[in-house]
Protein backbone atom coordinates (compact mmCIF):
# COMPACT_ATOMS: atom_id res chain seq x y z
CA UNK A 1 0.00 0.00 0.00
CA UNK A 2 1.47 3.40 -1.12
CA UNK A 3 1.63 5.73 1.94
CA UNK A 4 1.41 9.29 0.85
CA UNK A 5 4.95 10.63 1.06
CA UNK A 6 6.25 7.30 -0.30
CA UNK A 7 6.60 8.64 -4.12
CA UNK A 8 8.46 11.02 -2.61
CA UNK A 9 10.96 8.89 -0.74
CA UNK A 10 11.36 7.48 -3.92
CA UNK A 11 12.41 10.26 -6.08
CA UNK A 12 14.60 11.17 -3.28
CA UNK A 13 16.61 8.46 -3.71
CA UNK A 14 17.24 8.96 -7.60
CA UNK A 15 20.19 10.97 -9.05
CA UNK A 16 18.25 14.24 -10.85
CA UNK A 17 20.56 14.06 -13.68
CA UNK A 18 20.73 10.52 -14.28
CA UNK A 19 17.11 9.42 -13.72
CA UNK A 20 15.58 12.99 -14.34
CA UNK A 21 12.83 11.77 -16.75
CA UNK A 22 11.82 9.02 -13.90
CA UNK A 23 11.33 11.81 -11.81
CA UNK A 24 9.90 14.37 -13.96
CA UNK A 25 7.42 11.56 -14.53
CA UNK A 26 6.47 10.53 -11.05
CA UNK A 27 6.19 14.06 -10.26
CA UNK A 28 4.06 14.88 -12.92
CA UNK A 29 1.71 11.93 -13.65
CA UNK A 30 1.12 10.55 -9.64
CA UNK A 31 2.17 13.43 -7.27
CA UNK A 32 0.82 16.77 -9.25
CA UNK A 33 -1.08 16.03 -12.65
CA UNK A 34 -3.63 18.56 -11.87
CA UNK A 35 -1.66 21.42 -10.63
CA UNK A 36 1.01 20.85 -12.99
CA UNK A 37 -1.71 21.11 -16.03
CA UNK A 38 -2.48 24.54 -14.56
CA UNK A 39 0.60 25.55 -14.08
CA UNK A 40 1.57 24.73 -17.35
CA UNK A 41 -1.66 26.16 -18.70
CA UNK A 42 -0.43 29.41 -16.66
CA UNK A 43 3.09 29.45 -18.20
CA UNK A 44 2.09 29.71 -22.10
CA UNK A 45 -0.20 32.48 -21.10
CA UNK A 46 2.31 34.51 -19.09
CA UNK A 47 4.51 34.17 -22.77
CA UNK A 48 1.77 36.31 -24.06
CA UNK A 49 2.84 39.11 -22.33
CA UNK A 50 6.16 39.06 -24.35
CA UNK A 51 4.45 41.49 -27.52
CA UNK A 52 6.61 39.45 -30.27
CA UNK A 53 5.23 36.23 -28.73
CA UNK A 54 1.62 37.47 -28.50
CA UNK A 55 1.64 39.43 -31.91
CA UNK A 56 3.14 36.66 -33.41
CA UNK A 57 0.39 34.02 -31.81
CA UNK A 58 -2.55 36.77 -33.16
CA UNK A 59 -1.19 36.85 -36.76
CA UNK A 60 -1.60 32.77 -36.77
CA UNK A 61 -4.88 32.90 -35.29
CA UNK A 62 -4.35 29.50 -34.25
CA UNK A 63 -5.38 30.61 -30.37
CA UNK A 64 -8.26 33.10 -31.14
CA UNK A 65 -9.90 30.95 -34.24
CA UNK A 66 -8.86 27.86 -33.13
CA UNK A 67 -8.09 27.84 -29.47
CA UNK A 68 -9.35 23.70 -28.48
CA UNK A 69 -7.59 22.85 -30.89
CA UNK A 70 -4.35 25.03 -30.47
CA UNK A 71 -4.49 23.36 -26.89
CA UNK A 72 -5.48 19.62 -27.28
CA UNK A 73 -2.49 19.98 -30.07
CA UNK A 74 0.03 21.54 -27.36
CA UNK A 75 -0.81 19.18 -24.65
CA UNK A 76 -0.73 16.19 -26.26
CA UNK A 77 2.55 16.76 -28.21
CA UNK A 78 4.25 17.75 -24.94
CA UNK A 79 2.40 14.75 -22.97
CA UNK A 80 4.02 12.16 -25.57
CA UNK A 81 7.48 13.13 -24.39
CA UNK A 82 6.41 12.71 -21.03
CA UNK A 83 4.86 9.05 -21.59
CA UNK A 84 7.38 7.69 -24.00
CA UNK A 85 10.54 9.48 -23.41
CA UNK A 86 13.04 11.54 -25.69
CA UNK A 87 14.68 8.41 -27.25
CA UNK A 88 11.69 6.68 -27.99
CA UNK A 89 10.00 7.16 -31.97
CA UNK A 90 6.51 8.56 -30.50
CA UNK A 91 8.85 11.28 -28.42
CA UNK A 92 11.46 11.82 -31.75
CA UNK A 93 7.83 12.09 -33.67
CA UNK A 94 6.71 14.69 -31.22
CA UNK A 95 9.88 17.02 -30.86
CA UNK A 96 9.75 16.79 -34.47
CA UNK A 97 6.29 18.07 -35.19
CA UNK A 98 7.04 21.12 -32.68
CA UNK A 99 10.51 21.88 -34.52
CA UNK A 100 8.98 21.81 -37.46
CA UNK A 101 6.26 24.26 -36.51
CA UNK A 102 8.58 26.60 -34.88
CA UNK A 103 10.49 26.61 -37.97
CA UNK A 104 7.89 28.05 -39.96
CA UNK A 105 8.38 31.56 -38.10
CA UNK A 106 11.14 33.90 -37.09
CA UNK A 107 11.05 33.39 -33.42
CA UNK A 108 13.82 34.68 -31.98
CA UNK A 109 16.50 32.73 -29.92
CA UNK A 110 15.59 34.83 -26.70
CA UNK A 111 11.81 34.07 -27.34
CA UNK A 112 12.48 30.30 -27.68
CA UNK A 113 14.82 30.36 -24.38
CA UNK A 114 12.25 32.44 -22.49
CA UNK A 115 9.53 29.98 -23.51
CA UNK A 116 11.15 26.85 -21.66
CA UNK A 117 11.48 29.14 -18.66
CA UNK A 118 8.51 29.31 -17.92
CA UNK A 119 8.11 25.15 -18.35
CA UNK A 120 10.28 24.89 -15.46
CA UNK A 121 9.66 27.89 -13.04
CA UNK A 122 5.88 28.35 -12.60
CA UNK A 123 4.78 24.55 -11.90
CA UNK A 124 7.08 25.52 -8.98
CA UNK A 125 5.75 28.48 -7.83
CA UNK A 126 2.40 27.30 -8.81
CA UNK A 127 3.06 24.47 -6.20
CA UNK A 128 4.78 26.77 -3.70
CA UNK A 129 1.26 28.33 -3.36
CA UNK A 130 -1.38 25.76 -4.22
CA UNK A 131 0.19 22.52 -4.06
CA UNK A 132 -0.08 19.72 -1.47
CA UNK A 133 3.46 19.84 -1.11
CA UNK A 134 6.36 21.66 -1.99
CA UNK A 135 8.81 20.80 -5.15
CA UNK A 136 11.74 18.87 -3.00
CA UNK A 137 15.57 19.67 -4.82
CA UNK A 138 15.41 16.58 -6.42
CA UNK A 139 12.53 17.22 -8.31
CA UNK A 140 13.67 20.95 -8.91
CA UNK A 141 16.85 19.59 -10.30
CA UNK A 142 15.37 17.23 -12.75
CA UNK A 143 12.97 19.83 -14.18
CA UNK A 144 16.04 21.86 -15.02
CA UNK A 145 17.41 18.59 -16.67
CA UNK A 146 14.31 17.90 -18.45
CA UNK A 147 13.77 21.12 -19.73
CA UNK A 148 17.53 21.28 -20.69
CA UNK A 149 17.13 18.37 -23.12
CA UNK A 150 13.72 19.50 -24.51
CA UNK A 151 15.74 22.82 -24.91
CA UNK A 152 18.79 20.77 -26.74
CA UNK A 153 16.04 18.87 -28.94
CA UNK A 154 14.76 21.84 -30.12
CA UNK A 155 18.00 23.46 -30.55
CA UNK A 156 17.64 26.75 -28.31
CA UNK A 157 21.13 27.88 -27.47
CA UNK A 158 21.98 29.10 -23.95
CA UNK A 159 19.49 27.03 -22.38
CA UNK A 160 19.97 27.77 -18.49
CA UNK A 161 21.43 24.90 -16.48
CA UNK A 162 19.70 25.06 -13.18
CA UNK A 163 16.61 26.05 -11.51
CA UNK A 164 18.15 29.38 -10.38
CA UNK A 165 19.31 30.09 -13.57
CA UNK A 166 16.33 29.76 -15.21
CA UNK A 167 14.32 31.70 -12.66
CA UNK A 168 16.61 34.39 -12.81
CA UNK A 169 16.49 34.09 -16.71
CA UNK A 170 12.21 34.23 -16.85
CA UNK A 171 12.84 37.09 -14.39
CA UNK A 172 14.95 39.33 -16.42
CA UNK A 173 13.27 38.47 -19.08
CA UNK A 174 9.33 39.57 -18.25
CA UNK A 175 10.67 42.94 -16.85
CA UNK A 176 12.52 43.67 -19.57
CA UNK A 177 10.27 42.56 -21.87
CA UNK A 178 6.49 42.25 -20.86
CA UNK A 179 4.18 45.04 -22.32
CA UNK A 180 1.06 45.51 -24.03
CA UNK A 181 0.20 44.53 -27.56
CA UNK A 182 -3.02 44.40 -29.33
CA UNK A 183 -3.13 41.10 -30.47
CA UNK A 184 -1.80 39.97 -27.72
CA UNK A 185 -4.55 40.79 -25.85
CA UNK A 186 -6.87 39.06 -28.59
CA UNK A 187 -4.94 36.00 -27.95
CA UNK A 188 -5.37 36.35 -23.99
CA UNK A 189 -8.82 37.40 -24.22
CA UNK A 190 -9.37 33.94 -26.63
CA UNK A 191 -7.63 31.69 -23.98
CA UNK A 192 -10.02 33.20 -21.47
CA UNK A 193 -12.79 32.31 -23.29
CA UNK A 194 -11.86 29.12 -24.41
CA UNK A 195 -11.07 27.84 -20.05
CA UNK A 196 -14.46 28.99 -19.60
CA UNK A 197 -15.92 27.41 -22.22
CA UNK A 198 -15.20 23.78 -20.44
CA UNK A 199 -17.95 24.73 -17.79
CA UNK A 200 -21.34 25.20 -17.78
CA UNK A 201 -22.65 28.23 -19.67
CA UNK A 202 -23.79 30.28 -16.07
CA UNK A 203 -20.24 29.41 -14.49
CA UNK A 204 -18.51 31.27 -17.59
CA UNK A 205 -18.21 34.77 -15.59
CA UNK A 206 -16.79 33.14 -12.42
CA UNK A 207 -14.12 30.70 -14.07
CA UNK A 208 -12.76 34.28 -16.23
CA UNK A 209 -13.38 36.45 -12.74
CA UNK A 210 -11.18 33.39 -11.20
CA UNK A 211 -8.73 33.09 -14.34
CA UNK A 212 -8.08 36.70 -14.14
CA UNK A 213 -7.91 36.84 -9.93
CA UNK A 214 -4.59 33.91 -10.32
CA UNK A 215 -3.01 36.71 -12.88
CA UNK A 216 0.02 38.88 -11.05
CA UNK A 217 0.37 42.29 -11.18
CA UNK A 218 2.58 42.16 -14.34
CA UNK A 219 0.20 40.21 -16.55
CA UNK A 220 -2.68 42.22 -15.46
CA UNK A 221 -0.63 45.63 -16.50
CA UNK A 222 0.47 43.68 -19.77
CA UNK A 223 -2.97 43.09 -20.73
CA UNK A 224 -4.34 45.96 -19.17
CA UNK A 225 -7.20 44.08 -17.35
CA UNK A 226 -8.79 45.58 -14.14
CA UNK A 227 -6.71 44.52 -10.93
CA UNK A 228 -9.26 41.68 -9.09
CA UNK A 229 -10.32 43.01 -5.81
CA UNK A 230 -9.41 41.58 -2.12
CA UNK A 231 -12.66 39.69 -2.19
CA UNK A 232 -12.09 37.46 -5.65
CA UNK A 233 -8.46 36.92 -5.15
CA UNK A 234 -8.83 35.92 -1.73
CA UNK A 235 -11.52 33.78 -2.51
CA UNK A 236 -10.04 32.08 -5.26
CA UNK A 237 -6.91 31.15 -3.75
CA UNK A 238 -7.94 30.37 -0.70
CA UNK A 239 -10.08 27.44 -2.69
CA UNK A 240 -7.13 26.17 -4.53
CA UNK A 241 -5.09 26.14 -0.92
CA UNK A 242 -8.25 24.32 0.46
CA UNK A 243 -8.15 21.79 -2.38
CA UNK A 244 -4.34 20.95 -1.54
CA UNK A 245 -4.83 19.88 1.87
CA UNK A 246 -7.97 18.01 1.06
CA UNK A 247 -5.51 16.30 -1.85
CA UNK A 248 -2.66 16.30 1.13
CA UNK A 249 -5.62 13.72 3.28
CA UNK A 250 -6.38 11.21 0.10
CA UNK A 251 -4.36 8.22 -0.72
CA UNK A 252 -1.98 8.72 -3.15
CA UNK A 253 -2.17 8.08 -7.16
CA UNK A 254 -2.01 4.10 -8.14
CA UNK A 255 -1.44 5.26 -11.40
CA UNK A 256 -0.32 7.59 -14.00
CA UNK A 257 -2.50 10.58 -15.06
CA UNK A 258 -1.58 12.03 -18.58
CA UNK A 259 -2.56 15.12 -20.04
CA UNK A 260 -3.90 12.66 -22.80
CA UNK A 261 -6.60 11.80 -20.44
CA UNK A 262 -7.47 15.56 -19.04
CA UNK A 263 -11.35 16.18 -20.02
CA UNK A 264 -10.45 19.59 -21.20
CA UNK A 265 -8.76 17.84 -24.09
CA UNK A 266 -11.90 17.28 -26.16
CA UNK A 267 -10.73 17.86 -30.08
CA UNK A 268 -10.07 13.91 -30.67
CA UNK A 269 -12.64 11.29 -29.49
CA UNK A 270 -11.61 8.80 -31.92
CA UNK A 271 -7.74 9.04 -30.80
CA UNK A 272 -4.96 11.12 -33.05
CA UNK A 273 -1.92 10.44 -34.90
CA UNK A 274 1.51 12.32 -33.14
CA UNK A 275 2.66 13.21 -36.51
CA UNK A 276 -0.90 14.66 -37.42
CA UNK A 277 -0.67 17.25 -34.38
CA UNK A 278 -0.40 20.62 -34.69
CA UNK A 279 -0.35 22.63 -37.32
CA UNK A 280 0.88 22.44 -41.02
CA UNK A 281 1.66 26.10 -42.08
CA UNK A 282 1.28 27.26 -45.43
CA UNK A 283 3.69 30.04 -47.10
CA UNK A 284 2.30 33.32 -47.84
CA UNK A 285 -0.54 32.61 -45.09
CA UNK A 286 -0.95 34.24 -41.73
CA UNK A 287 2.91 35.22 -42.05
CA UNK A 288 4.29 31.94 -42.31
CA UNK A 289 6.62 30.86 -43.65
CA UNK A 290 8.80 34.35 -43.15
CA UNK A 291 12.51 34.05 -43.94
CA UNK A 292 14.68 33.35 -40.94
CA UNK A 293 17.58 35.60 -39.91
CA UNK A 294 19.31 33.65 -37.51
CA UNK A 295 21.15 30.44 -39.35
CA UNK A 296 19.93 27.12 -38.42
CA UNK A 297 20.17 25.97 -35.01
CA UNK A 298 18.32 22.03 -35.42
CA UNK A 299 20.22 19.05 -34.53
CA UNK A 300 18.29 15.83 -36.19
CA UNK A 301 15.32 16.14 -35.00
């Protein structure tokens, strides 16, 4: 019988950089797959804050004319590495589809780098505030490592090394960096709409009124949204703190919880194809493909 701190025990006794997908996984799939959905949910929103991010995400309407789909795509393309592993041929299919995606566009190098951050740093301050537990340094260390290698796959230079560094990294990054941008704000406005879409028509106002009261400062400025009062913020958070110590009572996970199995992914009843996700751009549409001006940076994959 798994006692609840067990799983943990057992990730404590693994070497982060040796076994880091072992732990990423157990983290992921048996101590956190809720949380870390939201927090993961949170971090490509906060990357609409960066204008050349947002504007760029606008211009492909793939989030404001196609936002279920934009999202069952994203989840389930990063949820195969998870499962299978970066040496497997579903996770090689799967960092290949998202290369090939990013390819079509001039992202920048920064962009790209900044993007991962956010991967690694808010499911741990997510889970500072609202999870059972805490992220021990084990699991802190093999986010960095995981991240790292998605990083390598996708070949974004400078990819931080460790946790701090790519805190300090997101950091610099959103002040120097977050402002407002018109699309942008179509793009956050569509994500909005699309969370509350998964709940009854009548709970619509109070799942945006909570989306908005889990937004910092920053984002809210970025966007220019109305600061949430006392009232909705406390109330909102204090349910999510609420929930983790009700989680903290239950026994733990017997088994794995994908994103593949998350109700919110609802585009493909029938099952999907890894190398059908996503998107297949077409030149001289939505600006894509634009010429690149950095040289190649792709290994293989």
């Amino acid at each position: 019988m798994v006692k609840r701190y067990d799983r943990l025990k057992e990730i404590q006794r693994l070497d982060p950089e040796r076994d880091f997908l072992e732990i990423y996984r157990l983290t992921v799939t048996y101590e956190f797959p809720w949380d870390v959905t939201r927090a993961l949910e949170l971090a490509l929103y906060r990357t609409y804050a960066v204008p050349s991010i947002g504007r760029l995400l606008d211009e492909t309407a793939e989030l404001t004319e196609r936002s279920q789909k934009r999202y069952d795509d994203t989840a389930l393309l990063l949820d195969t590495v998870v499962e299978h592993g970066f040496e497997t041929d579903e996770g090689r299919t799967a960092v290949r589809r998202i290369n090939q995606m990013h390819r079509s566009y001039d992202i920048s190098n920064d962009d790209m780098r900044y993007v991962l951050c956010t991967f690694v740093v808010t499911p741990k301050r997510w889970l500072d505030s609202f999870g059972w537990r805490r992220l021990c340094c084990h699991e802190l260390g093999a986010f960095a490592a995981y991240y790292r290698t998605l990083g390598a796959r996708m070949g974004i230079k400078d990819v931080p090394g460790t946790y701090e560094e790519f805190e300090s990294t997101l950091d610099a990054y959103e002040r120097e960096h977050f402002g407002w941008d018109e699309g942008a704000r179509r793009v956050s406005d569509a994500t909005l709409a699309l969370m509350a879409s998964w709940y009854p028509a009548p709970l619509a106002p109070v799942v945006r009124g909570a989306s908005l009261a889990l937004l910092d400062d920053s984002l809210l400025r970025a966007f220019r949204y109305h600061r949430p009062g006392p009232v909705a913020r406390g109330l909102t958070r204090g349910a999510l703190r609420l929930r983790a110590r009700a989680v903290r009572l239950l026994p733990p996970r017997r088994t794995p919880h994908y994103a593949r199995q998350n109700p919110e992914i609802k585009g493909y009843p029938e099952g999907y194809e890894i190398a059908e996700l996503g998107t297949f751009p077409t030149p001289g549409v939505r600006g894509c493909p634009v010429p690149s001006r950095r040289p190649s940076q792709s290994p293989a994959e």
